[in-house]
Amino acid sequence: MRKVSIFGATGSIGQNTIDLIARDPEAYDVVALSGGRNIARLAADARRLRADVAVTADEARLEELRAALAGTGIEAAAGAAAIDEAAARPADWVMSAIVGAAGLKPGLRALEQGATLALANKESLVTAGALVMDTAARHGARILPVDSEHSAVFQALVGEDMDAVERIVITASGGAFRDWSLEQMAGATPEQAATHPNWDMGQRITIDSASMFNKALEVIETKEFFGCPHEMIEVLVHPESLVHALVGFNDGALMAHVGPPDMRHAIGYALHWPARRALPVERLDLAQIGQLTFRAPDPARYPALRLAHEVLAAGGLAGAVFNAAKERALDGFLERRIGFLQMAEVVEEVLTRLTGSQCLKNAEITLDTVQETDHLARKTAEAAMADINR
Ligand code: NDP
Ligand code: MG
């Protein structure tokens, strides 16, 4: 039996992971599940999968979790430190699907014990790419991408030589506002931004899709994971969300990965790698689909893409600044303190204010420097949002 743990089990990726694992209960021994506020979901899945331990990030909900697990023998724990401790428990395969910068430390703990890390938490690579990749190398642990574009690139590269790669193209649906004007986008509400035309995902990543901050994070994730120069990475708007990525080789060939917009494909690929196993996802009927369309992203509507390349050119801890500023700006938008387009203004302002500061120049990327940078960038984002509203 394979020992598996799922961090962010109650979220969209976590639930899709559980869907696959629960189909084959004899194959998996579930060590740890983690969640946040959704105690009912966490406890029900811990019972169903007979996990050793269930951890909520929210210490105030520990009693509720204990009560929900009473009599099962499943350990209940709470808080960030308890999540880290659960991630350090031996497992063969660990899903990293907490949303945001909080996913970094548990992922590192899993790598340190040599587990294969299925990485959905793109923020880990954006904030601390070098640290994550070095930790894996030092401990002989493997990282498998779960983000659909990165899984697609990874699959297109099987048996290929990275030296023959000329470009990596990741696609973007364009999110909720792909056909909206700038004026309409300026007045967009969180509810409007949180609906996605093709994918069913968590609220934050859905809004990040509408602003293309998600794609900006993915450009950085591509550079950190595949180690290619950032100039090689392109973004293409593809409203159908069926081609997830393309890899261009030096002989002119483009290898495209085509599949249904169902995260269970990328999760299942990472779960069964290097084998391919049958997965319960739709089979595409291309004759019925008829056509696939592509267009270049509009830089005026999606400044996040330009910022991603600036972040990669700056290097060092700029990714940690970018992610933290983006997370805070997204909170500000959700709290209706700033408008939709102002999220990018806030992030750019934070990058400008912190350029030249030690955190952008300091090349050493450790958990401490990343966390300090994260705090500083959040504080700076708060100040930038206050200035916008003045
Ligand atoms: P969701 O918001 O659906 O789920 C997030 C999970 O993290 C939940 O289990 C939530 O708990 C938990 N959580 C929230 N805050 C914290 C915290 N501070 N500490 C610990 N746990 C916390 O997110 P998604 O599943 O959509 O995304 C997860 C990650 O995967 C993100 O990094 C995202 O970018 C990435 N990803 C997601 C895709 C998707 O299709 N959804 C596609 C590609 C990448 P609770 O809900 O119980 O409060
Ligand atoms: Mg993606």
CSV table of C-alpha atoms and ligand atoms in Angstrom, one decimal:
chain,number,residue,atom,x,y,z
A,1,MET,CA,0.0,0.0,0.0
A,2,ARG,CA,1.3,3.5,-0.8
A,3,LYS,CA,1.3,5.9,2.0
A,4,VAL,CA,-0.2,9.2,0.9
A,5,SER,CA,-1.0,12.6,2.6
A,6,ILE,CA,-3.1,15.4,1.2
A,7,PHE,CA,-2.6,19.0,2.3
A,8,GLY,CA,-5.4,21.3,1.4
A,9,ALA,CA,-7.7,18.2,1.3
A,10,THR,CA,-10.9,20.2,1.7
A,11,GLY,CA,-10.2,22.4,-1.3
A,12,SER,CA,-10.9,22.0,-5.0
A,13,ILE,CA,-7.6,20.1,-5.8
A,14,GLY,CA,-7.8,18.2,-2.5
A,15,GLN,CA,-11.3,17.0,-3.2
A,16,ASN,CA,-10.3,15.9,-6.8
A,17,THR,CA,-7.4,14.0,-5.3
A,18,ILE,CA,-9.6,12.3,-2.8
A,19,ASP,CA,-12.0,11.4,-5.6
A,20,LEU,CA,-9.2,9.4,-7.3
A,21,ILE,CA,-7.8,7.9,-4.1
A,22,ALA,CA,-11.2,6.8,-2.8
A,23,ARG,CA,-11.8,4.8,-6.0
A,24,ASP,CA,-9.0,2.4,-5.1
A,25,PRO,CA,-9.1,2.2,-1.2
A,26,GLU,CA,-6.9,-1.0,-1.2
A,27,ALA,CA,-4.0,0.8,-2.9
A,28,TYR,CA,-3.6,3.7,-0.4
A,29,ASP,CA,-2.8,4.1,3.2
A,30,VAL,CA,-3.8,7.7,4.1
A,31,VAL,CA,-1.4,9.3,6.6
A,32,ALA,CA,-2.5,12.9,7.0
A,33,LEU,CA,-5.3,15.2,5.7
A,34,SER,CA,-5.2,18.9,6.3
A,35,GLY,CA,-7.9,21.5,5.9
A,36,GLY,CA,-8.8,25.0,7.1
A,37,ARG,CA,-12.3,26.1,8.1
A,38,ASN,CA,-14.3,23.2,6.6
A,39,ILE,CA,-14.2,20.9,9.6
A,40,ALA,CA,-17.2,18.8,8.5
A,41,ARG,CA,-15.6,18.0,5.1
A,42,LEU,CA,-12.2,17.3,6.7
A,43,ALA,CA,-13.6,15.0,9.4
A,44,ALA,CA,-15.9,13.1,6.9
A,45,ASP,CA,-12.9,12.4,4.5
A,46,ALA,CA,-10.6,11.5,7.4
A,47,ARG,CA,-13.2,8.9,8.5
A,48,ARG,CA,-13.9,7.7,5.0
A,49,LEU,CA,-10.2,7.3,4.1
A,50,ARG,CA,-9.2,6.1,7.7
A,51,ALA,CA,-6.4,8.7,7.9
A,52,ASP,CA,-4.0,8.6,10.8
A,53,VAL,CA,-4.3,12.3,11.5
A,54,ALA,CA,-6.5,15.2,10.4
A,55,VAL,CA,-5.2,18.7,10.9
A,56,THR,CA,-7.0,22.0,10.6
A,57,ALA,CA,-5.0,25.2,10.0
A,58,ASP,CA,-7.4,27.0,12.4
A,59,GLU,CA,-6.6,26.5,16.0
A,60,ALA,CA,-10.0,27.8,17.1
A,61,ARG,CA,-11.6,24.8,15.4
A,62,LEU,CA,-9.6,22.1,17.1
A,63,GLU,CA,-12.4,21.2,19.6
A,64,GLU,CA,-14.9,21.0,16.7
A,65,LEU,CA,-12.6,18.7,14.8
A,66,ARG,CA,-12.0,16.5,17.9
A,67,ALA,CA,-15.7,16.1,18.4
A,68,ALA,CA,-16.2,15.2,14.8
A,69,LEU,CA,-13.6,12.5,15.0
A,70,ALA,CA,-14.6,11.2,18.5
A,71,GLY,CA,-14.4,7.4,18.8
A,72,THR,CA,-12.6,6.9,15.5
A,73,GLY,CA,-9.0,6.7,16.8
A,74,ILE,CA,-8.0,9.4,14.2
A,75,GLU,CA,-5.7,12.0,15.7
A,76,ALA,CA,-6.9,15.6,15.6
A,77,ALA,CA,-4.5,18.5,15.5
A,78,ALA,CA,-4.6,22.2,14.7
A,79,GLY,CA,-2.4,25.1,13.6
A,80,ALA,CA,0.4,25.7,11.1
A,81,ALA,CA,3.0,23.9,13.2
A,82,ALA,CA,0.8,20.8,13.4
A,83,ILE,CA,0.4,20.9,9.6
A,84,ASP,CA,4.2,21.0,9.3
A,85,GLU,CA,4.5,18.1,11.7
A,86,ALA,CA,2.0,16.1,9.8
A,87,ALA,CA,3.9,16.8,6.5
A,88,ALA,CA,7.1,15.4,8.1
A,89,ARG,CA,5.4,12.0,8.8
A,90,PRO,CA,6.7,9.4,6.4
A,91,ALA,CA,4.7,9.1,3.2
A,92,ASP,CA,5.5,8.0,-0.3
A,93,TRP,CA,3.3,10.6,-2.1
A,94,VAL,CA,2.2,14.0,-0.8
A,95,MET,CA,-0.3,16.3,-2.4
A,96,SER,CA,0.5,20.0,-1.8
A,97,ALA,CA,-2.8,21.8,-2.4
A,98,ILE,CA,-3.0,24.4,0.3
A,99,VAL,CA,-3.8,27.8,-1.3
A,100,GLY,CA,-1.2,30.6,-1.0
A,101,ALA,CA,2.1,31.1,0.7
A,102,ALA,CA,1.0,28.9,3.6
A,103,GLY,CA,1.7,25.9,1.4
A,104,LEU,CA,5.4,26.4,1.2
A,105,LYS,CA,6.6,25.0,4.5
A,106,PRO,CA,4.6,21.8,4.6
A,107,GLY,CA,5.8,21.1,1.0
A,108,LEU,CA,9.4,21.5,2.2
A,109,ARG,CA,8.8,19.2,5.1
A,110,ALA,CA,7.5,16.5,2.8
A,111,LEU,CA,10.5,16.9,0.5
A,112,GLU,CA,12.9,16.6,3.5
A,113,GLN,CA,11.5,13.2,4.4
A,114,GLY,CA,12.0,12.1,0.7
A,115,ALA,CA,8.4,12.0,-0.3
A,116,THR,CA,7.3,12.5,-3.9
A,117,LEU,CA,5.6,15.9,-3.9
A,118,ALA,CA,2.7,16.4,-6.2
A,119,LEU,CA,2.8,20.2,-6.4
A,120,ALA,CA,-0.4,22.1,-7.0
A,121,ASN,CA,0.7,25.0,-4.7
A,122,LYS,CA,2.3,27.1,-7.3
A,123,GLU,CA,3.1,29.7,-4.7
A,124,SER,CA,5.9,27.4,-3.4
A,125,LEU,CA,7.8,27.8,-6.6
A,126,VAL,CA,7.0,31.5,-7.1
A,127,THR,CA,8.1,32.5,-3.6
A,128,ALA,CA,11.0,30.1,-3.1
A,129,GLY,CA,11.7,28.2,-6.3
A,130,ALA,CA,15.5,27.7,-5.7
A,131,LEU,CA,14.9,26.6,-2.1
A,132,VAL,CA,12.2,24.1,-3.2
A,133,MET,CA,14.2,22.6,-6.0
A,134,ASP,CA,17.4,22.4,-3.9
A,135,THR,CA,15.5,20.8,-1.0
A,136,ALA,CA,14.2,18.1,-3.4
A,137,ALA,CA,17.7,17.5,-4.9
A,138,ARG,CA,19.4,17.3,-1.5
A,139,HIS,CA,16.9,14.7,-0.2
A,140,GLY,CA,16.6,12.7,-3.4
A,141,ALA,CA,12.9,13.6,-3.5
A,142,ARG,CA,10.9,14.1,-6.7
A,143,ILE,CA,8.5,17.0,-7.5
A,144,LEU,CA,5.7,16.3,-10.0
A,145,PRO,CA,3.7,19.2,-11.3
A,146,VAL,CA,0.0,19.3,-10.8
A,147,ASP,CA,-0.9,22.7,-12.3
A,148,SER,CA,-2.4,21.6,-15.6
A,149,GLU,CA,-0.1,23.6,-17.8
A,150,HIS,CA,3.0,22.4,-16.1
A,151,SER,CA,1.8,18.8,-16.1
A,152,ALA,CA,1.2,19.3,-19.9
A,153,VAL,CA,4.7,20.6,-20.4
A,154,PHE,CA,6.2,17.8,-18.3
A,155,GLN,CA,4.3,15.2,-20.4
A,156,ALA,CA,5.4,16.8,-23.7
A,157,LEU,CA,9.0,16.6,-22.5
A,158,VAL,CA,9.0,12.9,-21.7
A,159,GLY,CA,12.0,11.4,-23.5
A,160,GLU,CA,13.1,14.9,-24.8
A,161,ASP,CA,16.3,16.8,-24.3
A,162,MET,CA,15.8,20.2,-22.7
A,163,ASP,CA,18.6,21.6,-24.9
A,164,ALA,CA,16.3,21.1,-27.9
A,165,VAL,CA,13.5,23.2,-26.5
A,166,GLU,CA,13.1,26.6,-28.0
A,167,ARG,CA,10.0,27.8,-26.2
A,168,ILE,CA,7.3,26.8,-23.8
A,169,VAL,CA,3.8,28.1,-24.4
A,170,ILE,CA,1.3,28.0,-21.7
A,171,THR,CA,-2.4,28.7,-22.5
A,172,ALA,CA,-4.9,30.9,-20.6
A,173,SER,CA,-8.6,30.7,-20.9
A,174,GLY,CA,-8.8,34.5,-20.4
A,175,GLY,CA,-11.0,33.9,-17.3
A,176,ALA,CA,-14.3,35.6,-16.6
A,177,PHE,CA,-13.5,38.8,-18.4
A,178,ARG,CA,-11.8,37.7,-21.5
A,179,ASP,CA,-14.3,39.6,-23.7
A,180,TRP,CA,-14.9,42.6,-21.4
A,181,SER,CA,-13.6,46.1,-22.1
A,182,LEU,CA,-11.1,47.8,-19.7
A,183,GLU,CA,-14.0,50.1,-18.5
A,184,GLN,CA,-16.1,47.0,-17.7
A,185,MET,CA,-13.2,45.3,-15.9
A,186,ALA,CA,-12.6,48.4,-13.8
A,187,GLY,CA,-16.1,48.0,-12.3
A,188,ALA,CA,-16.0,44.2,-11.9
A,189,THR,CA,-17.2,42.7,-8.6
A,190,PRO,CA,-15.6,39.8,-6.7
A,191,GLU,CA,-18.7,37.7,-7.6
A,192,GLN,CA,-18.3,38.4,-11.3
A,193,ALA,CA,-14.6,37.6,-11.1
A,194,ALA,CA,-15.2,34.3,-9.3
A,195,THR,CA,-17.0,32.6,-12.1
A,196,HIS,CA,-14.9,30.7,-14.6
A,197,PRO,CA,-16.0,29.8,-18.1
A,198,ASN,CA,-14.3,26.4,-18.2
A,199,TRP,CA,-12.6,25.3,-15.0
A,200,ASP,CA,-14.2,24.6,-11.6
A,201,MET,CA,-11.6,25.8,-9.1
A,202,GLY,CA,-11.2,27.5,-5.7
A,203,GLN,CA,-12.3,31.1,-5.4
A,204,ARG,CA,-8.9,32.8,-5.2
A,205,ILE,CA,-7.4,31.0,-8.3
A,206,THR,CA,-10.6,31.7,-10.2
A,207,ILE,CA,-10.2,35.5,-9.6
A,208,ASP,CA,-6.5,35.2,-10.4
A,209,SER,CA,-7.5,33.7,-13.7
A,210,ALA,CA,-9.7,36.7,-14.6
A,211,SER,CA,-6.8,39.1,-13.8
A,212,MET,CA,-4.2,36.7,-15.3
A,213,PHE,CA,-2.3,36.9,-12.0
A,214,ASN,CA,-2.7,33.1,-12.1
A,215,LYS,CA,-1.0,33.0,-15.5
A,216,ALA,CA,1.7,35.3,-14.2
A,217,LEU,CA,2.4,33.0,-11.3
A,218,GLU,CA,2.5,30.1,-13.8
A,219,VAL,CA,5.1,31.9,-16.0
A,220,ILE,CA,7.3,32.1,-12.9
A,221,GLU,CA,6.4,28.5,-11.9
A,222,THR,CA,7.5,27.4,-15.4
A,223,LYS,CA,10.9,29.1,-15.2
A,224,GLU,CA,11.5,27.7,-11.7
A,225,PHE,CA,10.4,24.1,-12.4
A,226,PHE,CA,11.9,23.6,-15.9
A,227,GLY,CA,14.9,25.9,-15.4
A,228,CYS,CA,14.5,27.6,-18.8
A,229,PRO,CA,15.2,31.3,-19.4
A,230,HIS,CA,12.1,33.4,-18.9
A,231,GLU,CA,12.4,34.8,-22.4
A,232,MET,CA,11.4,31.3,-23.7
A,233,ILE,CA,8.1,31.3,-21.9
A,234,GLU,CA,5.0,32.5,-23.8
A,235,VAL,CA,1.3,32.9,-22.9
A,236,LEU,CA,-1.4,32.3,-25.4
A,237,VAL,CA,-5.1,33.0,-24.8
A,238,HIS,CA,-7.1,29.8,-25.7
A,239,PRO,CA,-10.7,30.2,-24.8
A,240,GLU,CA,-11.6,26.5,-25.1
A,241,SER,CA,-9.1,25.5,-22.4
A,242,LEU,CA,-8.4,22.2,-24.2
A,243,VAL,CA,-4.8,22.7,-25.2
A,244,HIS,CA,-3.0,23.2,-21.9
A,245,ALA,CA,0.5,23.9,-23.1
A,246,LEU,CA,2.8,23.5,-26.1
A,247,VAL,CA,6.5,22.8,-26.2
A,248,GLY,CA,8.4,24.2,-29.3
A,249,PHE,CA,11.6,22.3,-30.3
A,250,ASN,CA,14.5,23.4,-32.4
A,251,ASP,CA,13.4,21.4,-35.4
A,252,GLY,CA,10.2,23.5,-35.6
A,253,ALA,CA,7.9,20.9,-34.0
A,254,LEU,CA,5.3,22.0,-31.4
A,255,MET,CA,4.1,19.2,-29.1
A,256,ALA,CA,0.7,20.2,-27.7
A,257,HIS,CA,-1.0,18.6,-24.8
A,258,VAL,CA,-4.8,18.4,-25.4
A,259,GLY,CA,-7.3,17.2,-22.8
A,260,PRO,CA,-10.5,18.0,-21.0
A,261,PRO,CA,-10.5,20.8,-18.4
A,262,ASP,CA,-10.6,18.3,-15.5
A,263,MET,CA,-7.8,18.6,-12.8
A,264,ARG,CA,-8.2,14.8,-12.2
A,265,HIS,CA,-6.1,14.3,-15.3
A,266,ALA,CA,-3.0,16.2,-14.0
A,267,ILE,CA,-3.5,14.9,-10.4
A,268,GLY,CA,-3.9,11.3,-11.7
A,269,TYR,CA,-0.8,11.7,-13.9
A,270,ALA,CA,1.2,12.8,-10.8
A,271,LEU,CA,-0.4,10.0,-8.7
A,272,HIS,CA,0.5,7.2,-11.1
A,273,TRP,CA,3.7,8.5,-12.7
A,274,PRO,CA,5.7,7.2,-14.4
A,275,ALA,CA,2.8,4.9,-15.4
A,276,ARG,CA,-0.3,6.0,-17.2
A,277,ARG,CA,-3.5,4.6,-15.7
A,278,ALA,CA,-7.1,4.9,-16.8
A,279,LEU,CA,-8.7,8.0,-15.3
A,280,PRO,CA,-12.4,8.9,-15.0
A,281,VAL,CA,-12.2,12.0,-17.2
A,282,GLU,CA,-14.1,12.9,-20.3
A,283,ARG,CA,-12.7,11.7,-23.7
A,284,LEU,CA,-12.7,14.6,-26.1
A,285,ASP,CA,-14.6,14.4,-29.4
A,286,LEU,CA,-12.5,16.8,-31.5
A,287,ALA,CA,-14.8,16.4,-34.6
A,288,GLN,CA,-17.7,17.7,-32.4
A,289,ILE,CA,-15.5,20.5,-30.9
A,290,GLY,CA,-14.7,21.5,-34.4
A,291,GLN,CA,-12.2,24.3,-33.8
A,292,LEU,CA,-9.6,25.5,-31.3
A,293,THR,CA,-8.8,29.2,-31.3
A,294,PHE,CA,-5.8,31.1,-30.0
A,295,ARG,CA,-4.9,34.8,-29.6
A,296,ALA,CA,-2.2,36.9,-28.0
A,297,PRO,CA,-3.0,38.3,-24.6
A,298,ASP,CA,-3.7,42.0,-24.5
A,299,PRO,CA,-0.9,43.6,-22.4
A,300,ALA,CA,-3.1,46.6,-21.5
A,301,ARG,CA,-5.8,44.4,-19.9
A,302,TYR,CA,-3.4,42.0,-18.4
A,303,PRO,CA,-0.4,43.9,-16.8
A,304,ALA,CA,0.2,40.9,-14.5
A,305,LEU,CA,2.0,39.1,-17.4
A,306,ARG,CA,4.5,41.9,-17.9
A,307,LEU,CA,5.1,42.1,-14.1
A,308,ALA,CA,5.9,38.3,-14.1
A,309,HIS,CA,8.7,38.8,-16.6
A,310,GLU,CA,10.0,41.8,-14.6
A,311,VAL,CA,10.0,39.7,-11.5
A,312,LEU,CA,12.0,37.0,-13.2
A,313,ALA,CA,14.4,39.5,-14.6
A,314,ALA,CA,14.9,40.9,-11.1
A,315,GLY,CA,15.4,37.4,-9.6
A,316,GLY,CA,16.2,36.7,-5.9
A,317,LEU,CA,13.3,37.3,-3.6
A,318,ALA,CA,11.2,39.3,-6.1
A,319,GLY,CA,8.9,36.3,-6.6
A,320,ALA,CA,8.1,36.3,-2.8
A,321,VAL,CA,7.3,40.1,-3.0
A,322,PHE,CA,5.1,39.5,-6.1
A,323,ASN,CA,3.1,36.7,-4.6
A,324,ALA,CA,2.6,38.3,-1.2
A,325,ALA,CA,1.6,41.7,-2.8
A,326,LYS,CA,-0.8,39.8,-5.1
A,327,GLU,CA,-2.3,37.8,-2.1
A,328,ARG,CA,-2.9,41.1,-0.2
A,329,ALA,CA,-4.3,42.9,-3.2
A,330,LEU,CA,-6.7,40.0,-3.8
A,331,ASP,CA,-7.8,40.3,-0.1
A,332,GLY,CA,-8.3,44.0,-0.7
A,333,PHE,CA,-10.4,43.3,-3.8
A,334,LEU,CA,-12.5,40.7,-2.0
A,335,GLU,CA,-13.0,43.2,0.9
A,336,ARG,CA,-14.1,45.7,-1.8
A,337,ARG,CA,-11.3,48.1,-0.7
A,338,ILE,CA,-9.8,48.3,-4.2
A,339,GLY,CA,-11.2,47.7,-7.7
A,340,PHE,CA,-10.4,44.8,-9.9
A,341,LEU,CA,-7.8,46.6,-12.1
A,342,GLN,CA,-6.2,48.2,-9.0
A,343,MET,CA,-4.9,44.8,-7.9
A,344,ALA,CA,-2.2,45.1,-10.6
A,345,GLU,CA,-1.5,48.7,-9.6
A,346,VAL,CA,-0.9,47.7,-6.0
A,347,VAL,CA,1.4,44.8,-7.0
A,348,GLU,CA,3.4,47.0,-9.3
A,349,GLU,CA,3.6,49.7,-6.7
A,350,VAL,CA,4.9,47.2,-4.1
A,351,LEU,CA,7.5,45.9,-6.5
A,352,THR,CA,8.6,49.5,-7.2
A,353,ARG,CA,8.8,50.5,-3.6
A,354,LEU,CA,10.8,47.4,-2.7
A,355,THR,CA,13.2,47.5,-5.6
A,356,GLY,CA,16.6,48.3,-4.3
A,357,SER,CA,15.6,47.1,-0.8
A,358,GLN,CA,17.6,44.3,0.6
A,359,CYS,CA,14.9,41.8,0.0
A,360,LEU,CA,15.0,42.2,-3.7
A,361,LYS,CA,18.8,42.2,-3.9
A,362,ASN,CA,19.4,39.6,-1.3
A,363,ALA,CA,19.9,36.5,-3.5
A,364,GLU,CA,19.9,34.0,-0.6
A,365,ILE,CA,16.5,32.3,-0.6
A,366,THR,CA,15.9,30.6,2.8
A,367,LEU,CA,12.6,29.9,4.6
A,368,ASP,CA,13.5,32.9,6.9
A,369,THR,CA,14.3,35.4,4.1
A,370,VAL,CA,11.2,34.3,2.2
A,371,GLN,CA,8.9,34.7,5.2
A,372,GLU,CA,10.5,38.1,6.1
A,373,THR,CA,10.0,39.3,2.5
A,374,ASP,CA,6.4,38.0,2.5
A,375,HIS,CA,5.7,40.1,5.7
A,376,LEU,CA,7.3,43.2,4.3
A,377,ALA,CA,5.5,42.9,1.0
A,378,ARG,CA,2.1,42.5,2.7
A,379,LYS,CA,2.8,45.5,4.8
A,380,THR,CA,3.8,47.5,1.8
A,381,ALA,CA,0.7,46.4,-0.1
A,382,GLU,CA,-1.4,47.6,2.8
A,383,ALA,CA,0.2,51.0,2.6
A,384,ALA,CA,-0.2,51.1,-1.2
A,385,MET,CA,-3.9,50.2,-0.9
A,386,ALA,CA,-4.4,52.9,1.8
A,387,ASP,CA,-2.7,55.5,-0.6
A,388,ILE,CA,-5.0,54.4,-3.5
A,389,ASN,CA,-8.1,55.1,-1.2
A,390,ARG,CA,-6.8,58.4,0.0
B,1,NDP,P1,-9.2,26.0,-2.5
B,1,NDP,O1,-9.4,27.4,-2.0
B,1,NDP,O2,-10.3,25.3,-3.1
B,1,NDP,O3,-8.6,25.1,-1.3
B,1,NDP,C1,-7.6,25.6,-0.5
B,1,NDP,C2,-7.2,24.5,0.6
B,1,NDP,O4,-6.3,25.1,1.5
B,1,NDP,C3,-8.4,24.2,1.5
B,1,NDP,O5,-8.2,22.9,1.9
B,1,NDP,C4,-8.4,25.2,2.6
B,1,NDP,O6,-9.1,24.8,3.7
B,1,NDP,C5,-6.9,25.2,2.8
B,1,NDP,N1,-6.4,26.5,3.4
B,1,NDP,C6,-6.8,27.7,3.2
B,1,NDP,N2,-6.0,28.6,3.8
B,1,NDP,C7,-5.1,27.9,4.5
B,1,NDP,C8,-4.0,28.2,5.4
B,1,NDP,N3,-3.7,29.5,5.7
B,1,NDP,N4,-3.3,27.2,5.9
B,1,NDP,C9,-3.6,25.9,5.6
B,1,NDP,N5,-4.6,25.5,4.8
B,1,NDP,C10,-5.3,26.5,4.2
B,1,NDP,O7,-7.9,26.1,-3.5
B,1,NDP,P2,-7.6,25.2,-4.8
B,1,NDP,O8,-7.8,23.8,-4.5
B,1,NDP,O9,-8.3,25.8,-5.9
B,1,NDP,O10,-6.1,25.5,-5.0
B,1,NDP,C11,-5.1,25.0,-4.1
B,1,NDP,C12,-3.7,25.2,-4.8
B,1,NDP,O11,-3.7,24.6,-6.0
B,1,NDP,C13,-3.4,26.7,-5.1
B,1,NDP,O12,-2.1,27.0,-4.9
B,1,NDP,C14,-3.8,26.9,-6.5
B,1,NDP,O13,-3.1,27.9,-7.1
B,1,NDP,C15,-3.4,25.5,-7.1
B,1,NDP,N6,-4.1,25.1,-8.3
B,1,NDP,C16,-5.4,24.9,-8.3
B,1,NDP,C17,-6.1,24.5,-9.4
B,1,NDP,C18,-7.6,24.2,-9.4
B,1,NDP,O14,-8.1,23.7,-10.4
B,1,NDP,N7,-8.3,24.5,-8.3
B,1,NDP,C19,-5.4,24.3,-10.7
B,1,NDP,C20,-4.0,24.5,-10.6
B,1,NDP,C21,-3.4,24.9,-9.4
B,1,NDP,P3,-10.7,25.1,3.9
B,1,NDP,O15,-11.3,25.2,2.6
B,1,NDP,O16,-11.1,24.0,4.8
B,1,NDP,O17,-10.7,26.4,4.6
B,2,MG,MG,-2.9,26.3,-14.2
